[in-house]
Amino acid sequence: MKTEETEKQSKEQLILQAAEQEFLSKGYDGARTISIAAAAGVTHAMLHYYFRTKEQLFERILEEKMTLMASSMLAVLGDPELPLQERLAQGISRHFDFVMANPDLPRFIINEVITHPDRLAIMQQHVARIAGSMFVRLQQDIDAAALRGEIEQIDVRMLMLDIVSLNIAPFLVYPVVQPSFGDVAADRERFWLLRKSETIETINRRIRKNNTI
């Protein structure tokens, strides 16, 4: 038999899962708490018992997604015992897999920033919280590898922007380009795998030391 605390956590999780789908598919303005409650299998009153307002529920979803996205970015650091290029390849793969598991998230974030500029500050805080230490540590490793002649010198901020842009772009443009890409994009899962491999190779080429004279 479930304890009262376990049942409470279970209902809260059902509400959060339903709210995530509602917000990601319809945005904040289009989302309806009554629809979230129905999808979660709880009453509208119960939803407001757990989350008093739509705004509070939205902020919880946003915080969780930004935290997960930050964790996937932190994976770029990888195992410090591995060569830098291999660590980056693992990090790119893990970040891409996160976006693939949340394909509506990039478009959702862009739409929310455009329609609700006040939310930008919240998102910036989440990014700043993890970016500072990550950038410092990774830049140190890049500088050391560059001094050893293993890779080209690069600003870690530009490198991270390259990785995030390359990983996110396919999910933003896929609905537009899919009809004109023929068999390359016909199988969505295969297309994602191709894009992930392409991004890893692109970043490797960007930082690879050019030994030609």
XYZ file of N, CA, C and O in Angstrom:
852
model
N 0.848 -1.204 0.000
C 0.000 0.000 0.000
C 0.881 1.252 0.000
O 1.840 1.342 0.745
N 0.521 2.201 -0.838
C 1.291 3.424 -0.918
C 1.116 4.269 0.336
O 0.024 4.386 0.881
N 2.206 4.850 0.807
C 2.110 5.792 1.900
C 1.572 7.106 1.359
O 1.541 7.340 0.145
N 1.129 7.963 2.267
C 0.571 9.252 1.847
C 1.607 10.079 1.095
O 1.299 10.718 0.083
N 2.874 10.031 1.559
C 3.926 10.802 0.914
C 4.227 10.262 -0.488
O 4.419 11.030 -1.442
N 4.240 8.930 -0.629
C 4.502 8.320 -1.930
C 3.400 8.667 -2.918
O 3.655 8.972 -4.085
N 2.162 8.630 -2.459
C 1.029 8.957 -3.325
C 1.083 10.415 -3.758
O 0.797 10.742 -4.918
N 1.479 11.271 -2.824
C 1.591 12.693 -3.150
C 2.646 12.915 -4.233
O 2.424 13.659 -5.195
N 3.807 12.255 -4.075
C 4.875 12.393 -5.056
C 4.455 11.849 -6.416
O 4.799 12.405 -7.454
N 3.688 10.749 -6.390
C 3.227 10.144 -7.639
C 2.291 11.085 -8.388
O 2.428 11.273 -9.606
N 1.351 11.698 -7.677
C 0.419 12.628 -8.317
C 1.132 13.877 -8.817
O 0.836 14.391 -9.897
N 2.087 14.343 -8.031
C 2.846 15.521 -8.442
C 3.622 15.231 -9.719
O 3.671 16.073 -10.632
N 4.203 14.039 -9.807
C 4.958 13.667 -10.993
C 4.051 13.548 -12.213
O 4.426 13.944 -13.318
N 2.856 13.004 -12.025
C 1.897 12.899 -13.128
C 1.514 14.288 -13.642
O 1.399 14.503 -14.847
N 1.332 15.217 -12.720
C 0.990 16.585 -13.104
C 2.139 17.225 -13.867
O 1.935 17.873 -14.903
N 3.362 17.020 -13.385
C 4.533 17.597 -14.047
C 4.715 17.022 -15.454
O 5.036 17.757 -16.398
N 4.507 15.725 -15.610
C 4.635 15.103 -16.929
C 3.585 15.645 -17.892
O 3.891 15.938 -19.059
N 2.353 15.773 -17.408
C 1.285 16.308 -18.253
C 1.535 17.775 -18.583
O 1.298 18.228 -19.712
N 2.033 18.521 -17.598
C 2.300 19.947 -17.808
C 3.425 20.148 -18.818
O 3.367 21.056 -19.656
N 4.433 19.296 -18.751
C 5.544 19.398 -19.699
C 5.041 19.250 -21.133
O 5.404 20.046 -22.011
N 4.216 18.266 -21.371
C 3.665 18.057 -22.710
C 2.805 19.231 -23.148
O 2.869 19.684 -24.297
N 2.007 19.745 -22.237
C 1.109 20.852 -22.551
C 1.887 22.120 -22.880
O 1.630 22.793 -23.880
N 2.878 22.450 -22.051
C 3.654 23.666 -22.271
C 4.530 23.571 -23.519
O 4.623 24.527 -24.301
N 5.170 22.424 -23.720
C 6.068 22.283 -24.862
C 5.305 22.297 -26.185
O 5.807 22.798 -27.187
N 4.105 21.757 -26.174
C 3.342 21.690 -27.423
C 2.550 22.969 -27.701
O 2.329 23.331 -28.855
N 2.139 23.672 -26.642
C 1.265 24.835 -26.836
C 1.866 26.149 -26.361
O 1.297 27.213 -26.614
N 3.013 26.091 -25.666
C 3.578 27.312 -25.105
C 2.823 27.727 -23.852
O 1.773 27.170 -23.525
N 3.353 28.727 -23.177
C 2.719 29.159 -21.920
C 1.310 29.700 -22.161
O 0.362 29.339 -21.464
N 1.163 30.578 -23.145
C -0.129 31.213 -23.376
C -1.199 30.213 -23.805
O -2.365 30.343 -23.435
N -0.802 29.221 -24.604
C -1.786 28.269 -25.106
C -2.116 27.149 -24.133
O -3.142 26.474 -24.283
N -1.258 26.939 -23.143
C -1.471 25.846 -22.187
C -2.648 26.158 -21.264
O -2.879 27.311 -20.894
N -3.398 25.116 -20.907
C -4.543 25.252 -20.008
C -4.400 24.275 -18.841
O -4.172 23.083 -19.051
N -4.537 24.793 -17.626
C -4.389 23.935 -16.445
C -5.479 22.868 -16.397
O -5.240 21.768 -15.890
N -6.649 23.175 -16.929
C -7.716 22.170 -16.930
C -7.342 20.993 -17.834
O -7.664 19.837 -17.538
N -6.636 21.275 -18.927
C -6.171 20.215 -19.819
C -5.066 19.405 -19.152
O -4.986 18.181 -19.311
N -4.199 20.098 -18.421
C -3.112 19.418 -17.706
C -3.690 18.474 -16.660
O -3.258 17.325 -16.522
N -4.682 18.957 -15.924
C -5.311 18.133 -14.889
C -5.949 16.889 -15.491
O -5.794 15.778 -14.972
N -6.639 17.062 -16.609
C -7.298 15.925 -17.274
C -6.267 14.904 -17.742
O -6.454 13.688 -17.567
N -5.159 15.379 -18.323
C -4.123 14.472 -18.805
C -3.425 13.747 -17.666
O -2.991 12.603 -17.814
N -3.349 14.405 -16.507
C -2.693 13.804 -15.342
C -3.628 12.895 -14.559
O -3.182 12.167 -13.670
N -4.925 12.953 -14.876
C -5.894 12.125 -14.167
C -6.219 12.631 -12.782
O -6.530 11.839 -11.873
N -6.133 13.952 -12.600
C -6.480 14.552 -11.310
C -7.514 15.643 -11.545
O -7.736 16.074 -12.677
N -8.155 16.085 -10.475
C -9.123 17.165 -10.605
C -8.397 18.492 -10.763
O -7.215 18.624 -10.401
N -9.108 19.459 -11.297
C -8.529 20.784 -11.453
C -8.154 21.371 -10.095
O -7.113 22.017 -9.936
N -9.008 21.120 -9.103
C -8.739 21.616 -7.751
C -7.480 20.975 -7.181
O -6.677 21.639 -6.503
N -7.264 19.688 -7.460
C -6.082 18.998 -6.944
C -4.812 19.543 -7.588
O -3.782 19.677 -6.919
N -4.901 19.848 -8.881
C -3.734 20.431 -9.540
C -3.324 21.713 -8.836
O -2.141 21.937 -8.572
N -4.294 22.561 -8.514
C -3.988 23.832 -7.862
C -3.596 23.643 -6.395
O -3.004 24.543 -5.796
N -3.889 22.488 -5.846
C -3.426 22.177 -4.494
C -1.914 21.959 -4.510
O -1.185 22.421 -3.629
N -1.448 21.245 -5.543
C -0.021 20.974 -5.659
C 0.744 22.166 -6.222
O 1.880 22.441 -5.815
N 0.163 22.850 -7.176
C 0.792 24.013 -7.802
C -0.259 25.123 -7.858
O -1.215 25.047 -8.636
N -0.065 26.124 -7.061
C -1.105 27.135 -6.873
C -1.493 27.871 -8.144
O -2.662 28.214 -8.349
N -0.516 28.145 -8.974
C -0.808 28.914 -10.179
C -0.181 28.257 -11.400
O 0.740 27.435 -11.297
N -0.660 28.639 -12.542
C -0.090 28.175 -13.812
C 1.361 28.639 -13.924
O 2.227 27.886 -14.400
N 1.631 29.844 -13.475
C 2.982 30.392 -13.524
C 3.940 29.553 -12.686
O 5.069 29.267 -13.102
N 3.499 29.155 -11.499
C 4.345 28.342 -10.623
C 4.663 26.995 -11.261
O 5.798 26.515 -11.207
N 3.670 26.396 -11.881
C 3.858 25.115 -12.555
C 4.811 25.278 -13.738
O 5.717 24.453 -13.947
N 4.639 26.352 -14.486
C 5.501 26.610 -15.635
C 6.952 26.797 -15.192
O 7.878 26.243 -15.813
N 7.157 27.554 -14.137
C 8.516 27.817 -13.660
C 9.187 26.532 -13.191
O 10.400 26.362 -13.361
N 8.411 25.625 -12.609
C 8.966 24.339 -12.178
C 9.436 23.525 -13.396
O 10.533 22.947 -13.386
N 8.618 23.492 -14.436
C 8.975 22.769 -15.655
C 10.208 23.398 -16.295
O 11.152 22.708 -16.693
N 10.213 24.733 -16.378
C 11.326 25.442 -16.999
C 12.621 25.187 -16.234
O 13.672 24.922 -16.835
N 12.546 25.241 -14.909
C 13.736 25.020 -14.086
C 14.292 23.608 -14.278
O 15.499 23.417 -14.433
N 13.400 22.617 -14.305
C 13.844 21.235 -14.470
C 14.488 21.019 -15.836
O 15.518 20.347 -15.950
N 13.875 21.585 -16.878
C 14.414 21.402 -18.223
C 15.747 22.129 -18.397
O 16.675 21.612 -19.025
N 15.856 23.325 -17.841
C 17.107 24.059 -17.953
C 18.212 23.352 -17.178
O 19.371 23.328 -17.599
N 17.863 22.759 -16.041
C 18.845 22.015 -15.249
C 19.332 20.788 -16.009
O 20.528 20.484 -16.040
N 18.391 20.073 -16.633
C 18.764 18.890 -17.415
C 19.621 19.272 -18.613
O 20.593 18.588 -18.948
N 19.261 20.372 -19.250
C 20.033 20.829 -20.399
C 21.439 21.235 -19.959
O 22.421 20.938 -20.648
N 21.539 21.883 -18.810
C 22.846 22.275 -18.290
C 23.689 21.045 -17.978
O 24.894 21.011 -18.246
N 23.065 20.014 -17.423
C 23.783 18.782 -17.100
C 24.334 18.141 -18.359
O 25.448 17.614 -18.368
N 23.543 18.178 -19.425
C 24.016 17.588 -20.685
C 25.182 18.391 -21.247
O 26.097 17.833 -21.862
N 25.182 19.706 -21.028
C 26.291 20.532 -21.480
C 27.543 20.269 -20.639
O 28.663 20.252 -21.150
N 27.342 20.048 -19.331
C 28.468 19.749 -18.466
C 29.161 18.466 -18.876
O 30.351 18.275 -18.612
N 28.409 17.575 -19.524
C 28.982 16.309 -19.967
C 30.087 16.525 -20.986
O 30.906 15.629 -21.227
N 30.123 17.714 -21.584
C 31.185 18.024 -22.542
C 32.553 17.907 -21.863
O 33.556 17.582 -22.498
N 32.586 18.165 -20.564
C 33.852 18.043 -19.845
C 34.339 16.606 -19.841
O 35.522 16.334 -19.906
N 33.383 15.668 -19.738
C 33.725 14.258 -19.811
C 34.732 13.823 -18.772
O 34.856 14.410 -17.696
N 35.455 12.785 -19.096
C 36.455 12.206 -18.227
C 37.794 12.892 -18.475
O 38.358 12.798 -19.568
N 38.353 13.581 -17.465
C 39.619 14.310 -17.674
C 40.792 13.407 -18.019
O 41.838 13.877 -18.458
N 40.630 12.105 -17.836
C 41.697 11.172 -18.188
C 41.720 10.862 -19.679
O 42.694 10.296 -20.188
N 40.645 11.201 -20.377
C 40.560 10.918 -21.806
C 41.150 12.071 -22.617
O 41.172 13.214 -22.154
N 41.624 11.794 -23.831
C 42.082 12.882 -24.706
C 40.947 13.880 -24.928
O 39.772 13.508 -24.965
N 41.314 15.142 -25.097
C 40.320 16.206 -25.190
C 39.330 15.976 -26.324
O 38.119 16.172 -26.156
N 39.817 15.535 -27.488
C 38.909 15.336 -28.619
C 37.892 14.225 -28.334
O 36.743 14.318 -28.741
N 38.320 13.202 -27.621
C 37.395 12.124 -27.272
C 36.382 12.605 -26.242
O 35.196 12.257 -26.294
N 36.826 13.420 -25.301
C 35.907 13.980 -24.305
C 34.844 14.847 -24.975
O 33.662 14.779 -24.634
N 35.283 15.675 -25.926
C 34.336 16.530 -26.634
C 33.348 15.701 -27.439
O 32.155 16.014 -27.485
N 33.841 14.633 -28.063
C 32.952 13.767 -28.846
C 31.874 13.162 -27.953
O 30.699 13.102 -28.326
N 32.258 12.722 -26.752
C 31.288 12.165 -25.817
C 30.295 13.233 -25.366
O 29.093 12.974 -25.264
N 30.813 14.426 -25.097
C 29.939 15.510 -24.654
C 28.950 15.925 -25.726
O 27.768 16.147 -25.445
N 29.423 16.032 -26.964
C 28.538 16.373 -28.085
C 27.443 15.324 -28.216
O 26.266 15.642 -28.390
N 27.826 14.066 -28.121
C 26.872 12.966 -28.252
C 25.813 13.016 -27.161
O 24.617 12.864 -27.423
N 26.242 13.252 -25.925
C 25.292 13.278 -24.809
C 24.349 14.470 -24.905
O 23.161 14.362 -24.613
N 24.886 15.625 -25.310
C 24.038 16.807 -25.463
C 23.046 16.601 -26.603
O 21.861 16.931 -26.487
N 23.516 16.029 -27.715
C 22.627 15.754 -28.846
C 21.524 14.789 -28.428
O 20.351 14.967 -28.791
N 21.885 13.758 -27.662
C 20.889 12.781 -27.205
C 19.834 13.437 -26.318
O 18.654 13.075 -26.370
N 20.258 14.414 -25.512
C 19.300 15.141 -24.673
C 18.313 15.912 -25.545
O 17.101 15.871 -25.311
N 18.834 16.610 -26.548
C 17.948 17.378 -27.428
C 17.038 16.439 -28.211
O 15.854 16.727 -28.418
N 17.575 15.293 -28.632
C 16.768 14.322 -29.371
C 15.627 13.781 -28.501
O 14.537 13.514 -29.002
N 15.889 13.646 -27.196
C 14.848 13.185 -26.275
C 13.853 14.297 -25.949
O 12.749 14.026 -25.451
N 14.239 15.549 -26.234
C 13.369 16.711 -25.975
C 13.341 17.604 -27.218
O 13.731 18.780 -27.163
N 12.882 17.080 -28.355
C 12.997 17.807 -29.625
C 12.214 19.109 -29.691
O 12.541 19.989 -30.502
N 11.176 19.250 -28.857
C 10.376 20.482 -28.884
C 10.971 21.571 -27.997
O 10.527 22.723 -28.052
N 11.960 21.221 -27.174
C 12.487 22.177 -26.208
C 13.172 23.389 -26.847
O 12.900 24.525 -26.418
N 14.048 23.236 -27.843
C 14.689 24.428 -28.426
C 13.688 25.438 -28.980
O 13.792 26.642 -28.724
N 12.697 24.942 -29.741
C 11.692 25.841 -30.307
C 10.870 26.499 -29.203
O 10.529 27.681 -29.279
N 10.570 25.722 -28.160
C 9.808 26.227 -27.032
C 10.552 27.380 -26.359
O 9.966 28.433 -26.065
N 11.854 27.195 -26.103
C 12.641 28.225 -25.433
C 12.706 29.489 -26.286
O 12.538 30.607 -25.785
N 12.941 29.328 -27.576
C 13.005 30.489 -28.478
C 11.676 31.234 -28.487
O 11.623 32.465 -28.388
N 10.578 30.496 -28.595
C 9.254 31.124 -28.616
C 8.961 31.877 -27.324
O 8.384 32.975 -27.344
N 9.343 31.271 -26.199
C 9.072 31.913 -24.906
C 9.886 33.194 -24.746
O 9.393 34.180 -24.199
N 11.125 33.184 -25.211
C 11.959 34.387 -25.124
C 11.377 35.500 -25.991
O 11.379 36.674 -25.607
N 10.850 35.126 -27.164
C 10.277 36.120 -28.080
C 8.968 36.685 -27.526
O 8.747 37.900 -27.546
N 8.097 35.807 -27.041
C 6.781 36.255 -26.582
C 6.788 36.762 -25.141
O 5.922 37.548 -24.759
N 7.763 36.311 -24.357
C 7.860 36.744 -22.953
C 9.305 37.110 -22.641
O 10.023 36.326 -22.000
N 9.775 38.280 -23.080
C 11.172 38.672 -22.864
C 11.573 38.651 -21.391
O 12.762 38.490 -21.084
N 10.607 38.808 -20.489
C 10.925 38.812 -19.062
C 11.481 37.462 -18.601
O 12.161 37.380 -17.582
N 11.198 36.402 -19.341
C 11.704 35.081 -18.962
C 13.175 34.921 -19.315
O 13.841 33.987 -18.844
N 13.711 35.793 -20.141
C 15.093 35.695 -20.561
C 16.036 35.743 -19.364
O 17.021 34.997 -19.309
N 15.739 36.610 -18.410
C 16.607 36.742 -17.238
C 16.682 35.434 -16.456
O 17.751 35.051 -15.962
N 15.549 34.728 -16.347
C 15.522 33.452 -15.626
C 16.409 32.434 -16.335
O 17.196 31.722 -15.702
N 16.287 32.369 -17.651
C 17.086 31.420 -18.419
C 18.559 31.768 -18.344
O 19.416 30.886 -18.251
N 18.873 33.059 -18.384
C 20.265 33.489 -18.296
C 20.884 33.082 -16.972
O 22.054 32.679 -16.919
N 20.104 33.154 -15.909
C 20.597 32.760 -14.589
C 20.946 31.281 -14.545
O 21.966 30.886 -13.975
N 20.095 30.461 -15.165
C 20.359 29.023 -15.198
C 21.645 28.729 -15.973
O 22.460 27.904 -15.550
N 21.806 29.393 -17.112
C 22.994 29.163 -17.941
C 24.248 29.660 -17.220
O 25.278 28.973 -17.189
N 24.165 30.854 -16.623
C 25.321 31.442 -15.943
C 25.768 30.590 -14.766
O 26.958 30.518 -14.449
N 24.817 29.929 -14.124
C 25.130 29.123 -12.945
C 26.097 27.992 -13.272
O 26.951 27.634 -12.465
N 25.973 27.436 -14.460
C 26.825 26.298 -14.809
C 27.941 26.673 -15.785
O 28.962 25.992 -15.862
N 27.750 27.754 -16.529
C 28.710 28.076 -17.582
C 30.047 28.552 -17.035
O 31.102 28.204 -17.583
N 30.020 29.324 -15.951
C 31.247 29.914 -15.425
C 32.332 28.892 -15.145
O 33.420 28.932 -15.728
N 32.045 27.965 -14.241
C 33.055 26.975 -13.851
C 33.400 26.049 -15.009
O 34.559 25.654 -15.175
N 32.408 25.704 -15.823
C 32.647 24.813 -16.948
C 33.590 25.466 -17.947
O 34.539 24.841 -18.426
N 33.354 26.728 -18.265
C 34.187 27.432 -19.230
C 35.635 27.535 -18.746
O 36.571 27.342 -19.512
N 35.797 27.842 -17.464
C 37.150 28.005 -16.911
C 37.923 26.700 -17.001
O 39.059 26.657 -17.484
N 37.310 25.613 -16.552
C 37.992 24.316 -16.537
C 38.310 23.828 -17.946
O 39.410 23.356 -18.224
N 37.346 23.960 -18.844
C 37.557 23.482 -20.200
C 38.574 24.342 -20.939
O 39.381 23.830 -21.720
N 38.557 25.662 -20.684
C 39.537 26.531 -21.338
C 40.955 26.181 -20.898
O 41.890 26.202 -21.710
N 41.117 25.845 -19.628
C 42.436 25.448 -19.132
C 42.938 24.202 -19.854
O 44.111 24.125 -20.240
N 42.044 23.236 -20.038
C 42.431 22.007 -20.725
C 42.740 22.268 -22.198
O 43.661 21.672 -22.774
N 41.964 23.155 -22.825
C 42.218 23.509 -24.226
C 43.562 24.210 -24.364
O 44.349 23.904 -25.266
N 43.834 25.158 -23.460
C 45.108 25.885 -23.512
C 46.290 24.932 -23.374
O 47.291 25.054 -24.093
N 46.162 23.974 -22.446
C 47.251 23.018 -22.215
C 47.464 22.132 -23.439
O 48.606 21.884 -23.852
N 46.369 21.665 -24.033
C 46.467 20.810 -25.219
C 47.043 21.586 -26.405
O 47.814 21.043 -27.205
N 46.683 22.865 -26.505
C 47.205 23.701 -27.591
C 48.705 23.924 -27.421
O 49.465 23.902 -28.397
N 49.163 24.130 -26.184
C 50.587 24.314 -25.918
C 51.377 23.051 -26.253
O 52.532 23.129 -26.694
N 50.762 21.902 -26.077
C 51.425 20.639 -26.417
C 51.386 20.370 -27.918
O 51.933 19.385 -28.404
N 50.704 21.226 -28.667
C 50.620 21.067 -30.107
C 49.614 20.036 -30.560
O 49.643 19.595 -31.712
N 48.676 19.656 -29.667
C 47.701 18.611 -29.991
C 46.498 19.158 -30.753
O 45.910 18.452 -31.578
N 46.117 20.396 -30.451
C 44.950 21.006 -31.082
C 45.234 22.465 -31.367
O 46.216 23.032 -30.885
N 44.335 23.067 -32.154
C 44.421 24.507 -32.389
C 43.881 25.245 -31.163
O 43.012 24.741 -30.455
N 44.407 26.436 -30.926
C 43.891 27.260 -29.845
C 42.490 27.760 -30.215
O 42.249 28.150 -31.360
N 41.578 27.712 -29.264
C 40.218 28.175 -29.520
C 39.609 28.710 -28.235
O 39.904 28.217 -27.135
N 38.786 29.718 -28.356
C 38.046 30.264 -27.216
C 36.919 29.300 -26.884
O 36.088 28.983 -27.743
N 36.881 28.823 -25.647
C 35.890 27.814 -25.263
C 34.462 28.318 -25.454
O 33.549 27.540 -25.747
N 34.241 29.617 -25.330
C 32.894 30.169 -25.519
C 32.433 29.995 -26.952
O 31.275 29.661 -27.220
N 33.365 30.220 -27.895
C 33.027 30.021 -29.300
C 32.813 28.540 -29.605
O 31.921 28.163 -30.377
N 33.629 27.692 -28.978
C 33.504 26.257 -29.179
C 32.155 25.742 -28.684
O 31.473 24.973 -29.370
N 31.741 26.192 -27.498
C 30.459 25.763 -26.950
C 29.302 26.274 -27.797
O 28.307 25.568 -28.004
N 29.433 27.492 -28.309
C 28.391 28.038 -29.173
C 28.291 27.227 -30.466
O 27.185 26.952 -30.955
N 29.435 26.813 -30.995
C 29.438 25.962 -32.190
C 28.712 24.641 -31.911
O 27.878 24.192 -32.707
N 29.043 24.017 -30.781
C 28.455 22.716 -30.443
C 26.945 22.818 -30.255
O 26.173 22.040 -30.827
N 26.520 23.786 -29.444
C 25.088 23.934 -29.170
C 24.325 24.267 -30.450
O 23.254 23.715 -30.713
N 24.885 25.163 -31.266
C 24.212 25.552 -32.513
C 24.070 24.366 -33.460
O 22.995 24.132 -34.032
N 25.150 23.606 -33.624
C 25.118 22.461 -34.529
C 24.182 21.362 -34.020
O 23.533 20.672 -34.817
N 24.100 21.195 -32.718
C 23.229 20.153 -32.161
C 21.754 20.525 -32.217
O 20.897 19.660 -32.397
N 21.458 21.798 -32.061
C 20.059 22.225 -31.981
C 19.443 22.489 -33.363
O 18.269 22.182 -33.594
N 20.235 23.019 -34.275
C 19.705 23.429 -35.583
C 18.903 22.344 -36.306
O 17.830 22.641 -36.852
N 19.357 21.082 -36.341
C 18.588 20.079 -37.081
C 17.152 19.919 -36.592
O 16.241 19.668 -37.394
N 16.944 20.081 -35.297
C 15.605 19.900 -34.738
C 14.704 21.100 -35.038
O 13.480 20.968 -35.098
N 15.321 22.255 -35.228
C 14.541 23.447 -35.558
C 14.119 23.454 -37.026
O 13.016 23.873 -37.360
N 15.005 22.981 -37.904
C 14.742 23.104 -39.340
C 14.201 21.825 -39.979
O 13.764 21.874 -41.133
N 14.226 20.716 -39.253
C 13.837 19.438 -39.860
C 12.464 19.483 -40.555
O 12.345 19.021 -41.697
N 11.418 20.029 -39.910
C 10.116 20.041 -40.586
C 10.122 20.793 -41.908
O 9.348 20.479 -42.820
N 11.025 21.779 -42.029
C 11.090 22.588 -43.252
C 11.895 21.885 -44.337
O 11.489 21.843 -45.505
N 13.034 21.308 -43.955
C 13.942 20.747 -44.969
C 13.632 19.298 -45.322
O 14.045 18.824 -46.383
N 12.918 18.589 -44.459
C 12.691 17.156 -44.665
C 12.138 16.812 -46.059
O 12.652 15.902 -46.718
N 11.130 17.552 -46.573
C 10.592 17.192 -47.894
C 11.610 17.307 -49.027
O 11.530 16.571 -50.015
N 12.564 18.209 -48.889
C 13.524 18.436 -49.980
C 14.828 17.668 -49.810
O 15.695 17.710 -50.683
N 14.984 16.943 -48.695
C 16.217 16.205 -48.444
C 16.149 14.758 -48.916
O 17.114 14.019 -48.809
N 15.008 14.358 -49.432
C 14.868 13.015 -49.985
C 15.153 11.911 -48.994
O 14.782 12.000 -47.820
N 15.879 10.871 -49.444
C 16.098 9.695 -48.609
C 16.982 9.990 -47.401
O 16.949 9.264 -46.408
N 17.780 11.059 -47.448
C 18.653 11.391 -46.322
C 17.838 11.672 -45.058
O 18.225 11.288 -43.948
N 16.691 12.321 -45.228
C 15.866 12.694 -44.079
C 14.580 11.889 -43.975
O 13.752 12.152 -43.116
N 14.418 10.901 -44.850
C 13.178 10.120 -44.840
C 12.999 9.353 -43.533
O 11.907 9.275 -42.979
N 14.088 8.773 -43.056
C 14.079 8.055 -41.777
C 14.590 9.018 -40.711
O 15.780 9.338 -40.665
N 13.708 9.490 -39.846
C 14.076 10.523 -38.885
C 15.204 10.081 -37.957
O 16.160 10.834 -37.728
N 15.123 8.867 -37.404
C 16.145 8.400 -36.470
C 17.508 8.309 -37.158
O 18.533 8.676 -36.576
N 17.510 7.811 -38.392
C 18.770 7.722 -39.134
C 19.324 9.115 -39.408
O 20.539 9.335 -39.340
N 18.442 10.049 -39.699
C 18.857 11.430 -39.955
C 19.530 12.023 -38.716
O 20.571 12.680 -38.807
N 18.944 11.780 -37.526
C 19.538 12.296 -36.284
C 20.933 11.720 -36.077
O 21.869 12.438 -35.686
N 21.090 10.417 -36.309
C 22.398 9.777 -36.124
C 23.433 10.355 -37.094
O 24.596 10.576 -36.724
N 23.017 10.619 -38.319
C 23.912 11.223 -39.294
C 24.345 12.620 -38.860
O 25.513 12.992 -38.987
N 23.376 13.379 -38.347
C 23.687 14.738 -37.913
C 24.624 14.733 -36.705
O 25.534 15.566 -36.614
N 24.417 13.808 -35.778
C 25.292 13.739 -34.607
C 26.719 13.424 -35.043
O 27.670 14.061 -34.575
N 26.876 12.462 -35.922
C 28.209 12.111 -36.425
C 28.846 13.287 -37.157
O 30.049 13.550 -37.019
N 28.036 14.005 -37.929
C 28.540 15.156 -38.682
C 29.015 16.257 -37.738
O 30.049 16.895 -37.983
N 28.284 16.494 -36.664
C 28.669 17.524 -35.706
C 29.981 17.162 -35.023
O 30.866 18.012 -34.861
N 30.120 15.906 -34.618
C 31.366 15.464 -33.978
C 32.544 15.653 -34.928
O 33.602 16.171 -34.536
N 32.377 15.272 -36.179
C 33.452 15.416 -37.158
C 33.751 16.886 -37.438
O 34.927 17.279 -37.586
N 32.723 17.720 -37.503
C 32.920 19.157 -37.751
C 33.735 19.797 -36.632
O 34.662 20.578 -36.891
N 33.401 19.482 -35.389
C 34.140 20.035 -34.252
C 35.564 19.494 -34.222
O 36.512 20.233 -33.933
N 35.733 18.215 -34.536
C 37.080 17.644 -34.579
C 37.942 18.355 -35.623
O 39.123 18.645 -35.382
N 37.356 18.620 -36.785
C 38.105 19.334 -37.829
C 38.438 20.750 -37.383
O 39.505 21.288 -37.730
N 37.526 21.356 -36.631
C 37.744 22.739 -36.178
C 38.942 22.849 -35.234
O 39.702 23.826 -35.304
N 39.114 21.870 -34.368
C 40.182 22.001 -33.369
C 41.435 21.202 -33.722
O 42.460 21.343 -33.063
N 41.355 20.346 -34.767
C 42.494 19.514 -35.118
C 43.689 20.370 -35.537
O 43.553 21.334 -36.301
N 44.847 20.003 -35.047
C 46.064 20.750 -35.362
C 46.435 20.536 -36.821
O 46.529 19.402 -37.304
N 46.628 21.639 -37.527
C 47.020 21.565 -38.933
C 48.544 21.515 -39.010
O 49.216 22.502 -38.743
N 49.049 20.351 -39.369
C 50.504 20.164 -39.390
C 51.134 20.444 -40.756
O 52.329 20.286 -40.941
N 50.279 20.816 -41.735
C 50.850 21.097 -43.065
C 51.546 22.434 -43.065
O 51.162 23.386 -42.375
N 52.587 22.532 -43.833
C 53.365 23.783 -43.903
C 53.064 24.490 -45.225
O 53.062 23.856 -46.263
